[in-house]
Amino acid sequence: MRMMIMSWSMCFHEVLDPEMLNTSLSELLTVGNWRKLGGRPRLAEDGKLELHIPEAFSPSRPAVHFTTEPSSSSVMSHPLASTIPSLFSHSTHVLSRPRILNTPSTLTPMLAGPEAPTTFSDYTTTDRPLLSLHVITFNDAAFVTITYPHSVTDGMGRKELVENWCRVLAGRKEDVKPLADPTFDPMARIAQSEKQRYNETFLWEHKRLRGWGKLRFTLNLLWYLLTNRIRQRNLFIPAATLRTLRQSAEADTSQSPEAATRLSDSDILTAWLVRLACSHITRSSPAKPIAVSTALDLRGRLHEEDMPADVGLRLQPRGVQLDKHDGSGLTDAQIYASTKLTYNAVAESGSTNQFTEPNGFVVSVSNVSKARFHEVIDFSPAIVKTEGGGAEERMTPRGRIVWQCNTPRVRMHPPCLVYIQGKDHAGNYLAQMLVAEKTWRVIEETISKM
């Protein structure tokens, strides 16, 4: 996670004031522990990460690395227009089925800006702060991108960051939520406690890879990466497609009305996207085990004394992997068992456990839909000009996002990643997938028939 750099981009139909955005974000980073986000990361001799925080931020040592790219032209004449749903086509048929976008591979460097860090050494060998802000403005749109190391925060932490940023932007600095003490580690408290709250064994402990099984899995993984080109693309999923998928899912669970009523958008999308991600596995190979690894947010799931309710964004979050195929994996005892296993694995080897067969194929799933960024983000105080055009704008309130997407920027891609970004004001979803080129060909064929 330390080596992974993330670029979080947001699209707006309005022209925004870049200076206001930078000033308000920088001001947030002067409040209490939020100052830590203005720190400069350094590697200590023991390999651990340190944050060197300036005594006072200044133009020569700012809290945020800020760049801007103004343009007097319309976004319609720019490649970034290809990311806006209402500009895909004037045909409603196009918006009635999924659409593959090449945004991550072709446009993320443009969105992040030429000075954005791409590797962790870009931080440790310079005086660059943790957050880099790049704002691109047209005469009818704006794109705002924050680049940061993934070790800074997770998806729900980004919600806390942008929510408090919006408060400062709106002149409500007194309402900023305090940042948790970065030295407080709830996972360490659970793993190292002499008296364990629960003593239940993790449900999938017997599937944890060890020894020769782990070696075989690693060799298979490396061979897969060597023989396949992994492509990072976005998938736009219209609300109409989700309705169709829901009808199909409810029909499949018709024998259990209770199960059908519990199906959330996230459940349906995750199942469908995982199926797409595995569509390259031929039916002639039924023995291929498939494991789905899901990141679980611990906020609100641990006991109050282990993780206070006011813990927001954390400087060094750790994901807990949990199998969610049924309710048994989400009991309090199972969450604590998984938390302890995850902490110990990272402390010992620097990576999390894998629970699968040695010849298994793992799909990693991350879903930040519950952050509800389309409701949380409000940059209306920074509006300079509102575009008075199309249907998509009428659907999107002033100062709210048309879309948002968080893109990992890594040299070595994981073999299979599904990242559900969330939805927009029209109920359309955006997901990012890192899968093999051969898998994308099957996906393209599948959605062309929808």
CSV table of C-alpha atoms in Angstrom, one decimal:
chain,number,residue,atom,x,y,z
A,1,MET,CA,0.0,0.0,0.0
A,2,ARG,CA,2.9,2.4,0.8
A,3,MET,CA,4.2,2.2,-2.8
A,4,MET,CA,0.8,2.8,-4.4
A,5,ILE,CA,0.1,6.3,-5.5
A,6,MET,CA,-3.6,7.3,-6.0
A,7,SER,CA,-5.0,10.1,-8.1
A,8,TRP,CA,-8.6,11.1,-7.2
A,9,SER,CA,-10.3,13.0,-9.9
A,10,MET,CA,-13.6,14.9,-9.8
A,11,CYS,CA,-15.6,16.4,-12.7
A,12,PHE,CA,-17.9,19.5,-12.4
A,13,HIS,CA,-20.1,21.2,-15.0
A,14,GLU,CA,-19.2,24.6,-13.5
A,15,VAL,CA,-16.1,26.7,-13.8
A,16,LEU,CA,-14.5,26.7,-10.4
A,17,ASP,CA,-12.0,29.1,-8.8
A,18,PRO,CA,-8.7,27.1,-8.4
A,19,GLU,CA,-7.3,29.5,-5.9
A,20,MET,CA,-10.3,29.2,-3.6
A,21,LEU,CA,-10.0,25.4,-3.7
A,22,ASN,CA,-6.3,25.5,-2.9
A,23,THR,CA,-6.7,28.1,-0.1
A,24,SER,CA,-9.5,26.2,1.6
A,25,LEU,CA,-7.7,22.9,1.4
A,26,SER,CA,-4.5,24.4,2.7
A,27,GLU,CA,-6.5,26.1,5.5
A,28,LEU,CA,-8.0,22.8,6.6
A,29,LEU,CA,-4.4,21.5,6.9
A,30,THR,CA,-3.7,24.1,9.6
A,31,VAL,CA,-6.4,22.7,12.0
A,32,GLY,CA,-5.3,20.3,14.8
A,33,ASN,CA,-4.0,16.9,13.6
A,34,TRP,CA,-5.0,17.8,10.0
A,35,ARG,CA,-1.6,19.4,9.9
A,36,LYS,CA,-0.1,15.9,9.6
A,37,LEU,CA,-1.4,15.8,6.0
A,38,GLY,CA,1.0,18.6,5.2
A,39,GLY,CA,3.9,16.5,6.3
A,40,ARG,CA,6.8,15.3,4.2
A,41,PRO,CA,7.2,11.5,4.3
A,42,ARG,CA,10.6,10.1,5.0
A,43,LEU,CA,11.9,6.5,5.4
A,44,ALA,CA,13.8,5.9,8.6
A,45,GLU,CA,16.8,3.5,8.9
A,46,ASP,CA,14.5,0.7,10.1
A,47,GLY,CA,12.3,1.0,7.0
A,48,LYS,CA,9.4,2.6,8.8
A,49,LEU,CA,7.7,5.7,7.5
A,50,GLU,CA,8.1,9.1,9.3
A,51,LEU,CA,6.3,12.4,8.7
A,52,HIS,CA,8.4,15.6,8.9
A,53,ILE,CA,5.9,18.4,9.4
A,54,PRO,CA,7.1,22.1,8.9
A,55,GLU,CA,6.7,24.3,12.0
A,56,ALA,CA,4.8,26.7,9.8
A,57,PHE,CA,3.6,26.3,6.2
A,58,SER,CA,4.8,29.0,3.8
A,59,PRO,CA,4.9,29.7,0.0
A,60,SER,CA,8.2,27.9,-0.1
A,61,ARG,CA,7.0,25.0,2.0
A,62,PRO,CA,3.2,24.8,1.4
A,63,ALA,CA,0.7,22.4,3.0
A,64,VAL,CA,-0.4,21.4,-0.5
A,65,HIS,CA,1.5,21.1,-3.8
A,66,PHE,CA,-0.8,23.1,-6.1
A,67,THR,CA,-0.9,23.4,-9.8
A,68,THR,CA,-3.5,24.7,-12.2
A,69,GLU,CA,-4.2,24.5,-16.0
A,70,PRO,CA,-6.7,27.1,-17.2
A,71,SER,CA,-8.3,27.0,-20.7
A,72,SER,CA,-10.6,29.5,-22.3
A,73,SER,CA,-12.0,26.9,-24.6
A,74,SER,CA,-14.9,24.4,-24.1
A,75,VAL,CA,-14.4,20.9,-22.7
A,76,MET,CA,-16.3,19.8,-25.8
A,77,SER,CA,-13.1,20.2,-27.9
A,78,HIS,CA,-10.9,18.4,-25.4
A,79,PRO,CA,-10.2,14.6,-24.9
A,80,LEU,CA,-11.6,14.9,-21.3
A,81,ALA,CA,-15.1,15.3,-22.9
A,82,SER,CA,-15.0,11.6,-23.4
A,83,THR,CA,-15.4,11.1,-19.6
A,84,ILE,CA,-18.8,13.0,-19.3
A,85,PRO,CA,-21.8,10.7,-19.6
A,86,SER,CA,-24.1,13.3,-21.3
A,87,LEU,CA,-21.5,13.8,-24.0
A,88,PHE,CA,-21.0,10.2,-24.9
A,89,SER,CA,-23.8,10.5,-27.5
A,90,HIS,CA,-27.1,12.2,-28.1
A,91,SER,CA,-28.6,8.7,-28.5
A,92,THR,CA,-30.4,7.4,-25.4
A,93,HIS,CA,-29.6,3.9,-26.6
A,94,VAL,CA,-25.9,4.5,-25.9
A,95,LEU,CA,-26.7,5.3,-22.2
A,96,SER,CA,-28.9,2.3,-21.9
A,97,ARG,CA,-26.0,-0.2,-21.7
A,98,PRO,CA,-22.5,-0.2,-20.2
A,99,ARG,CA,-19.7,1.7,-21.8
A,100,ILE,CA,-16.0,1.0,-21.5
A,101,LEU,CA,-13.8,4.1,-20.9
A,102,ASN,CA,-10.0,4.3,-21.3
A,103,THR,CA,-9.8,7.1,-18.7
A,104,PRO,CA,-7.2,5.6,-16.4
A,105,SER,CA,-4.6,4.6,-19.0
A,106,THR,CA,-4.9,7.6,-21.3
A,107,LEU,CA,-6.3,10.5,-19.2
A,108,THR,CA,-5.2,10.1,-15.6
A,109,PRO,CA,-1.8,11.6,-16.2
A,110,MET,CA,-3.5,14.6,-17.8
A,111,LEU,CA,-6.0,14.9,-14.9
A,112,ALA,CA,-3.3,14.6,-12.2
A,113,GLY,CA,-1.0,17.2,-13.9
A,114,PRO,CA,2.6,17.0,-15.1
A,115,GLU,CA,4.0,17.6,-11.6
A,116,ALA,CA,2.0,14.9,-9.9
A,117,PRO,CA,4.0,12.2,-8.1
A,118,THR,CA,3.9,8.7,-9.7
A,119,THR,CA,6.1,6.8,-7.3
A,120,PHE,CA,6.8,6.9,-3.6
A,121,SER,CA,10.3,8.1,-4.1
A,122,ASP,CA,8.9,11.3,-5.6
A,123,TYR,CA,8.0,12.1,-2.0
A,124,THR,CA,11.0,10.7,-0.1
A,125,THR,CA,13.6,12.4,-2.3
A,126,THR,CA,11.9,15.8,-2.4
A,127,ASP,CA,10.2,18.3,-0.1
A,128,ARG,CA,6.8,17.5,-1.6
A,129,PRO,CA,3.8,17.4,0.9
A,130,LEU,CA,1.5,14.4,1.0
A,131,LEU,CA,-1.3,16.0,-1.0
A,132,SER,CA,-0.9,17.4,-4.6
A,133,LEU,CA,-3.9,19.4,-6.0
A,134,HIS,CA,-4.3,19.9,-9.8
A,135,VAL,CA,-7.2,21.9,-11.2
A,136,ILE,CA,-8.1,22.0,-14.9
A,137,THR,CA,-10.7,24.7,-15.9
A,138,PHE,CA,-12.5,25.2,-19.2
A,139,ASN,CA,-15.2,27.8,-19.9
A,140,ASP,CA,-17.9,25.2,-19.2
A,141,ALA,CA,-16.3,22.6,-16.8
A,142,ALA,CA,-13.7,21.9,-14.2
A,143,PHE,CA,-11.7,18.8,-13.2
A,144,VAL,CA,-10.1,18.6,-9.7
A,145,THR,CA,-7.6,15.9,-8.9
A,146,ILE,CA,-5.8,15.1,-5.6
A,147,THR,CA,-2.8,12.8,-5.8
A,148,TYR,CA,-1.6,11.1,-2.6
A,149,PRO,CA,0.1,7.9,-1.3
A,150,HIS,CA,-2.5,5.2,-0.5
A,151,SER,CA,-0.8,4.8,2.9
A,152,VAL,CA,-2.4,8.2,3.8
A,153,THR,CA,-6.0,7.0,3.8
A,154,ASP,CA,-8.7,4.8,2.4
A,155,GLY,CA,-12.0,5.5,0.6
A,156,MET,CA,-14.0,6.5,3.7
A,157,GLY,CA,-11.1,8.6,4.9
A,158,ARG,CA,-11.3,10.5,1.6
A,159,LYS,CA,-14.9,11.2,2.5
A,160,GLU,CA,-13.8,12.8,5.8
A,161,LEU,CA,-11.2,14.8,4.0
A,162,VAL,CA,-13.5,16.2,1.3
A,163,GLU,CA,-16.3,16.8,3.7
A,164,ASN,CA,-14.2,18.9,6.0
A,165,TRP,CA,-12.6,20.6,3.0
A,166,CYS,CA,-16.1,21.6,1.9
A,167,ARG,CA,-16.8,23.0,5.4
A,168,VAL,CA,-13.8,25.3,5.2
A,169,LEU,CA,-14.7,26.3,1.7
A,170,ALA,CA,-18.1,27.3,2.9
A,171,GLY,CA,-16.7,29.4,5.7
A,172,ARG,CA,-17.5,26.9,8.4
A,173,LYS,CA,-14.0,26.2,9.7
A,174,GLU,CA,-15.4,25.9,13.3
A,175,ASP,CA,-17.4,22.8,12.1
A,176,VAL,CA,-14.3,20.8,11.0
A,177,LYS,CA,-14.2,17.3,12.5
A,178,PRO,CA,-11.0,16.7,14.4
A,179,LEU,CA,-8.6,14.2,12.9
A,180,ALA,CA,-7.8,11.2,15.0
A,181,ASP,CA,-4.5,10.9,16.7
A,182,PRO,CA,-2.3,9.3,14.0
A,183,THR,CA,-0.4,7.3,16.7
A,184,PHE,CA,-3.5,5.5,17.7
A,185,ASP,CA,-3.7,2.1,16.0
A,186,PRO,CA,-6.9,0.1,16.7
A,187,MET,CA,-5.7,-2.9,14.8
A,188,ALA,CA,-2.6,-3.1,16.9
A,189,ARG,CA,-4.7,-2.8,20.1
A,190,ILE,CA,-6.8,-5.7,19.0
A,191,ALA,CA,-3.9,-8.0,17.8
A,192,GLN,CA,-1.6,-7.3,20.8
A,193,SER,CA,-4.2,-7.3,23.6
A,194,GLU,CA,-3.4,-9.8,26.4
A,195,LYS,CA,-7.1,-10.4,26.9
A,196,GLN,CA,-8.8,-11.1,23.6
A,197,ARG,CA,-12.4,-10.0,23.3
A,198,TYR,CA,-13.2,-13.1,21.1
A,199,ASN,CA,-11.4,-16.4,20.7
A,200,GLU,CA,-13.1,-17.6,17.6
A,201,THR,CA,-11.0,-18.9,14.7
A,202,PHE,CA,-11.3,-17.1,11.4
A,203,LEU,CA,-13.8,-19.0,9.2
A,204,TRP,CA,-11.4,-19.4,6.3
A,205,GLU,CA,-8.2,-20.0,8.3
A,206,HIS,CA,-8.0,-23.5,6.8
A,207,LYS,CA,-7.6,-21.9,3.3
A,208,ARG,CA,-4.8,-19.6,4.3
A,209,LEU,CA,-1.8,-20.1,2.0
A,210,ARG,CA,1.4,-21.3,3.6
A,211,GLY,CA,4.7,-22.9,2.7
A,212,TRP,CA,4.7,-24.7,-0.7
A,213,GLY,CA,1.0,-23.8,-1.3
A,214,LYS,CA,1.9,-20.1,-1.0
A,215,LEU,CA,5.0,-20.6,-3.3
A,216,ARG,CA,2.9,-22.4,-5.9
A,217,PHE,CA,0.3,-19.6,-5.8
A,218,THR,CA,3.0,-16.9,-6.1
A,219,LEU,CA,4.6,-18.6,-9.1
A,220,ASN,CA,1.2,-19.0,-10.8
A,221,LEU,CA,0.5,-15.3,-10.2
A,222,LEU,CA,3.9,-14.2,-11.7
A,223,TRP,CA,3.4,-16.4,-14.7
A,224,TYR,CA,-0.1,-14.9,-15.2
A,225,LEU,CA,1.3,-11.4,-15.1
A,226,LEU,CA,4.2,-12.3,-17.5
A,227,THR,CA,1.9,-13.9,-20.0
A,228,ASN,CA,-1.0,-11.4,-19.9
A,229,ARG,CA,-1.2,-7.7,-20.4
A,230,ILE,CA,-3.2,-6.1,-17.6
A,231,ARG,CA,-5.3,-3.1,-18.7
A,232,GLN,CA,-6.8,-0.5,-16.4
A,233,ARG,CA,-10.1,0.8,-17.7
A,234,ASN,CA,-13.4,2.3,-16.4
A,235,LEU,CA,-16.8,0.8,-16.9
A,236,PHE,CA,-19.8,3.2,-17.0
A,237,ILE,CA,-22.9,1.4,-15.8
A,238,PRO,CA,-26.2,3.2,-16.5
A,239,ALA,CA,-29.1,3.1,-14.1
A,240,ALA,CA,-31.1,1.2,-16.7
A,241,THR,CA,-28.5,-1.6,-16.7
A,242,LEU,CA,-28.7,-1.8,-12.9
A,243,ARG,CA,-32.4,-2.1,-13.1
A,244,THR,CA,-32.1,-5.0,-15.5
A,245,LEU,CA,-29.5,-6.7,-13.3
A,246,ARG,CA,-31.7,-6.3,-10.3
A,247,GLN,CA,-34.7,-7.9,-12.1
A,248,SER,CA,-32.5,-10.8,-13.0
A,249,ALA,CA,-31.1,-11.2,-9.5
A,250,GLU,CA,-34.6,-11.0,-7.9
A,251,ALA,CA,-35.7,-13.7,-10.3
A,252,ASP,CA,-32.8,-15.9,-9.3
A,253,THR,CA,-33.7,-15.5,-5.6
A,254,SER,CA,-37.4,-15.8,-6.1
A,255,GLN,CA,-37.5,-18.9,-3.9
A,256,SER,CA,-36.3,-16.7,-1.0
A,257,PRO,CA,-38.2,-13.4,-0.9
A,258,GLU,CA,-36.3,-12.4,2.1
A,259,ALA,CA,-33.0,-12.7,0.3
A,260,ALA,CA,-34.4,-10.7,-2.7
A,261,THR,CA,-35.4,-7.8,-0.5
A,262,ARG,CA,-31.9,-7.6,1.1
A,263,LEU,CA,-30.1,-7.3,-2.3
A,264,SER,CA,-28.4,-3.9,-2.4
A,265,ASP,CA,-27.0,-2.1,-5.5
A,266,SER,CA,-23.5,-3.0,-4.2
A,267,ASP,CA,-24.4,-6.7,-3.9
A,268,ILE,CA,-25.7,-6.8,-7.4
A,269,LEU,CA,-22.9,-4.8,-9.0
A,270,THR,CA,-20.2,-6.8,-7.2
A,271,ALA,CA,-21.6,-10.2,-8.3
A,272,TRP,CA,-21.9,-9.0,-11.9
A,273,LEU,CA,-18.5,-7.3,-12.1
A,274,VAL,CA,-16.8,-10.4,-10.5
A,275,ARG,CA,-18.4,-12.5,-13.1
A,276,LEU,CA,-17.1,-10.2,-15.8
A,277,ALA,CA,-13.6,-10.3,-14.2
A,278,CYS,CA,-13.6,-14.1,-14.4
A,279,SER,CA,-15.2,-14.4,-17.8
A,280,HIS,CA,-11.8,-15.4,-19.4
A,281,ILE,CA,-11.9,-18.6,-17.3
A,282,THR,CA,-13.4,-21.2,-19.7
A,283,ARG,CA,-16.2,-23.5,-18.8
A,284,SER,CA,-14.0,-26.4,-19.8
A,285,SER,CA,-11.9,-25.6,-16.7
A,286,PRO,CA,-14.4,-26.1,-13.9
A,287,ALA,CA,-11.7,-27.1,-11.4
A,288,LYS,CA,-10.3,-23.5,-11.3
A,289,PRO,CA,-11.1,-22.2,-7.7
A,290,ILE,CA,-12.1,-18.5,-7.6
A,291,ALA,CA,-11.7,-16.5,-4.4
A,292,VAL,CA,-13.2,-13.0,-3.9
A,293,SER,CA,-11.2,-10.8,-1.5
A,294,THR,CA,-13.2,-7.8,-0.2
A,295,ALA,CA,-11.8,-4.9,1.7
A,296,LEU,CA,-13.9,-4.2,4.8
A,297,ASP,CA,-14.1,-0.8,6.5
A,298,LEU,CA,-13.7,-1.3,10.3
A,299,ARG,CA,-15.3,2.1,11.2
A,300,GLY,CA,-18.4,1.4,13.2
A,301,ARG,CA,-17.8,-2.3,13.3
A,302,LEU,CA,-15.4,-2.5,16.3
A,303,HIS,CA,-16.3,-1.9,19.9
A,304,GLU,CA,-16.1,1.7,21.0
A,305,GLU,CA,-13.2,1.2,23.3
A,306,ASP,CA,-11.2,-0.4,20.5
A,307,MET,CA,-12.0,2.2,17.9
A,308,PRO,CA,-13.8,5.4,19.1
A,309,ALA,CA,-16.6,6.6,16.9
A,310,ASP,CA,-14.9,9.9,16.2
A,311,VAL,CA,-12.0,8.2,14.4
A,312,GLY,CA,-12.1,9.6,10.9
A,313,LEU,CA,-9.3,9.7,8.4
A,314,ARG,CA,-6.3,7.7,9.4
A,315,LEU,CA,-2.7,8.3,8.2
A,316,GLN,CA,-1.9,4.5,8.0
A,317,PRO,CA,-5.1,2.6,7.4
A,318,ARG,CA,-5.0,-1.1,6.9
A,319,GLY,CA,-7.7,-3.1,5.0
A,320,VAL,CA,-9.2,-6.2,6.5
A,321,GLN,CA,-10.0,-8.9,4.0
A,322,LEU,CA,-13.1,-10.9,4.6
A,323,ASP,CA,-15.1,-13.4,2.6
A,324,LYS,CA,-18.7,-12.1,2.4
A,325,HIS,CA,-20.4,-15.0,0.7
A,326,ASP,CA,-22.8,-15.3,3.6
A,327,GLY,CA,-23.6,-13.6,6.9
A,328,SER,CA,-21.3,-15.8,8.9
A,329,GLY,CA,-18.2,-13.8,7.8
A,330,LEU,CA,-19.6,-10.6,9.2
A,331,THR,CA,-20.2,-11.4,12.9
A,332,ASP,CA,-18.3,-9.4,15.5
A,333,ALA,CA,-16.1,-12.4,16.3
A,334,GLN,CA,-15.2,-13.0,12.7
A,335,ILE,CA,-14.3,-9.4,12.1
A,336,TYR,CA,-12.0,-9.4,15.2
A,337,ALA,CA,-10.4,-12.7,14.0
A,338,SER,CA,-9.8,-11.3,10.6
A,339,THR,CA,-8.4,-8.0,12.0
A,340,LYS,CA,-5.9,-9.9,14.1
A,341,LEU,CA,-4.8,-12.1,11.2
A,342,THR,CA,-4.4,-9.1,8.9
A,343,TYR,CA,-2.4,-7.1,11.4
A,344,ASN,CA,0.0,-9.9,12.2
A,345,ALA,CA,0.5,-10.8,8.5
A,346,VAL,CA,1.4,-7.2,7.6
A,347,ALA,CA,3.6,-6.8,10.6
A,348,GLU,CA,5.5,-10.0,9.7
A,349,SER,CA,5.7,-9.9,5.9
A,350,GLY,CA,4.4,-6.5,4.8
A,351,SER,CA,1.5,-8.0,2.9
A,352,THR,CA,-1.9,-9.5,3.8
A,353,ASN,CA,-2.9,-13.1,3.8
A,354,GLN,CA,-4.4,-15.0,0.9
A,355,PHE,CA,-7.3,-17.4,1.5
A,356,THR,CA,-7.6,-19.7,-1.5
A,357,GLU,CA,-6.3,-22.8,-3.2
A,358,PRO,CA,-2.7,-22.9,-4.5
A,359,ASN,CA,-4.1,-23.0,-8.0
A,360,GLY,CA,-6.8,-20.4,-7.3
A,361,PHE,CA,-7.6,-17.2,-9.0
A,362,VAL,CA,-8.2,-14.2,-6.7
A,363,VAL,CA,-10.5,-11.2,-7.5
A,364,SER,CA,-9.9,-8.2,-5.2
A,365,VAL,CA,-12.9,-6.1,-4.7
A,366,SER,CA,-13.1,-2.6,-3.3
A,367,ASN,CA,-16.3,-0.6,-3.0
A,368,VAL,CA,-16.6,3.0,-1.8
A,369,SER,CA,-20.3,3.5,-2.8
A,370,LYS,CA,-21.4,4.1,0.8
A,371,ALA,CA,-19.2,7.2,1.0
A,372,ARG,CA,-21.9,8.8,-1.3
A,373,PHE,CA,-19.5,11.3,-2.7
A,374,HIS,CA,-22.2,12.7,-5.1
A,375,GLU,CA,-24.0,14.0,-2.0
A,376,VAL,CA,-21.0,14.9,0.2
A,377,ILE,CA,-19.0,17.0,-2.2
A,378,ASP,CA,-20.2,20.6,-2.5
A,379,PHE,CA,-17.9,23.0,-4.2
A,380,SER,CA,-20.6,25.6,-5.0
A,381,PRO,CA,-18.8,28.4,-3.0
A,382,ALA,CA,-16.0,28.2,-5.6
A,383,ILE,CA,-18.2,28.5,-8.6
A,384,VAL,CA,-17.2,31.2,-11.0
A,385,LYS,CA,-19.5,30.4,-13.9
A,386,THR,CA,-22.2,27.8,-14.4
A,387,GLU,CA,-22.6,26.2,-17.8
A,388,GLY,CA,-26.2,26.5,-19.0
A,389,GLY,CA,-26.5,23.5,-21.2
A,390,GLY,CA,-27.4,19.9,-21.3
A,391,ALA,CA,-29.6,17.3,-19.6
A,392,GLU,CA,-26.8,15.9,-17.5
A,393,GLU,CA,-26.2,19.3,-15.9
A,394,ARG,CA,-29.9,19.6,-15.0
A,395,MET,CA,-29.6,16.2,-13.3
A,396,THR,CA,-26.5,17.4,-11.4
A,397,PRO,CA,-27.0,20.2,-8.7
A,398,ARG,CA,-24.7,23.2,-8.8
A,399,GLY,CA,-21.3,22.5,-7.3
A,400,ARG,CA,-21.8,18.8,-7.2
A,401,ILE,CA,-19.8,16.2,-9.0
A,402,VAL,CA,-20.7,14.8,-12.4
A,403,TRP,CA,-18.4,11.9,-11.6
A,404,GLN,CA,-15.5,11.0,-9.3
A,405,CYS,CA,-12.9,8.3,-9.8
A,406,ASN,CA,-9.9,7.2,-7.6
A,407,THR,CA,-7.2,5.6,-9.8
A,408,PRO,CA,-4.2,3.6,-8.5
A,409,ARG,CA,-1.0,4.5,-10.3
A,410,VAL,CA,1.3,1.5,-10.0
A,411,ARG,CA,4.1,0.1,-12.2
A,412,MET,CA,3.1,-3.5,-11.6
A,413,HIS,CA,-0.7,-4.0,-11.8
A,414,PRO,CA,-2.5,-6.6,-9.7
A,415,PRO,CA,-3.9,-9.4,-11.8
A,416,CYS,CA,-7.5,-8.7,-11.1
A,417,LEU,CA,-9.1,-5.8,-9.3
A,418,VAL,CA,-12.7,-4.5,-9.2
A,419,TYR,CA,-13.1,-1.0,-7.8
A,420,ILE,CA,-16.7,0.3,-7.5
A,421,GLN,CA,-16.3,4.1,-7.4
A,422,GLY,CA,-19.9,5.0,-6.6
A,423,LYS,CA,-22.9,6.6,-8.4
A,424,ASP,CA,-23.9,9.9,-9.8
A,425,HIS,CA,-27.1,12.0,-9.4
A,426,ALA,CA,-28.8,10.0,-12.2
A,427,GLY,CA,-28.2,6.7,-10.6
A,428,ASN,CA,-25.4,5.7,-13.0
A,429,TYR,CA,-22.4,3.8,-11.5
A,430,LEU,CA,-18.7,4.0,-12.4
A,431,ALA,CA,-16.4,1.1,-11.7
A,432,GLN,CA,-12.7,0.6,-12.5
A,433,MET,CA,-11.3,-2.8,-13.4
A,434,LEU,CA,-7.8,-4.1,-13.8
A,435,VAL,CA,-8.0,-7.3,-15.8
A,436,ALA,CA,-6.2,-9.0,-18.6
A,437,GLU,CA,-6.5,-7.9,-22.2
A,438,LYS,CA,-8.2,-11.2,-23.1
A,439,THR,CA,-10.7,-10.6,-20.3
A,440,TRP,CA,-11.6,-7.2,-21.7
A,441,ARG,CA,-12.3,-8.8,-25.1
A,442,VAL,CA,-14.9,-11.1,-23.5
A,443,ILE,CA,-16.3,-8.1,-21.5
A,444,GLU,CA,-16.7,-6.0,-24.7
A,445,GLU,CA,-18.5,-8.9,-26.4
A,446,THR,CA,-20.8,-9.4,-23.4
A,447,ILE,CA,-21.9,-5.8,-23.0
A,448,SER,CA,-22.4,-5.4,-26.8
A,449,LYS,CA,-25.2,-8.0,-26.5
A,450,MET,CA,-26.9,-6.2,-23.6
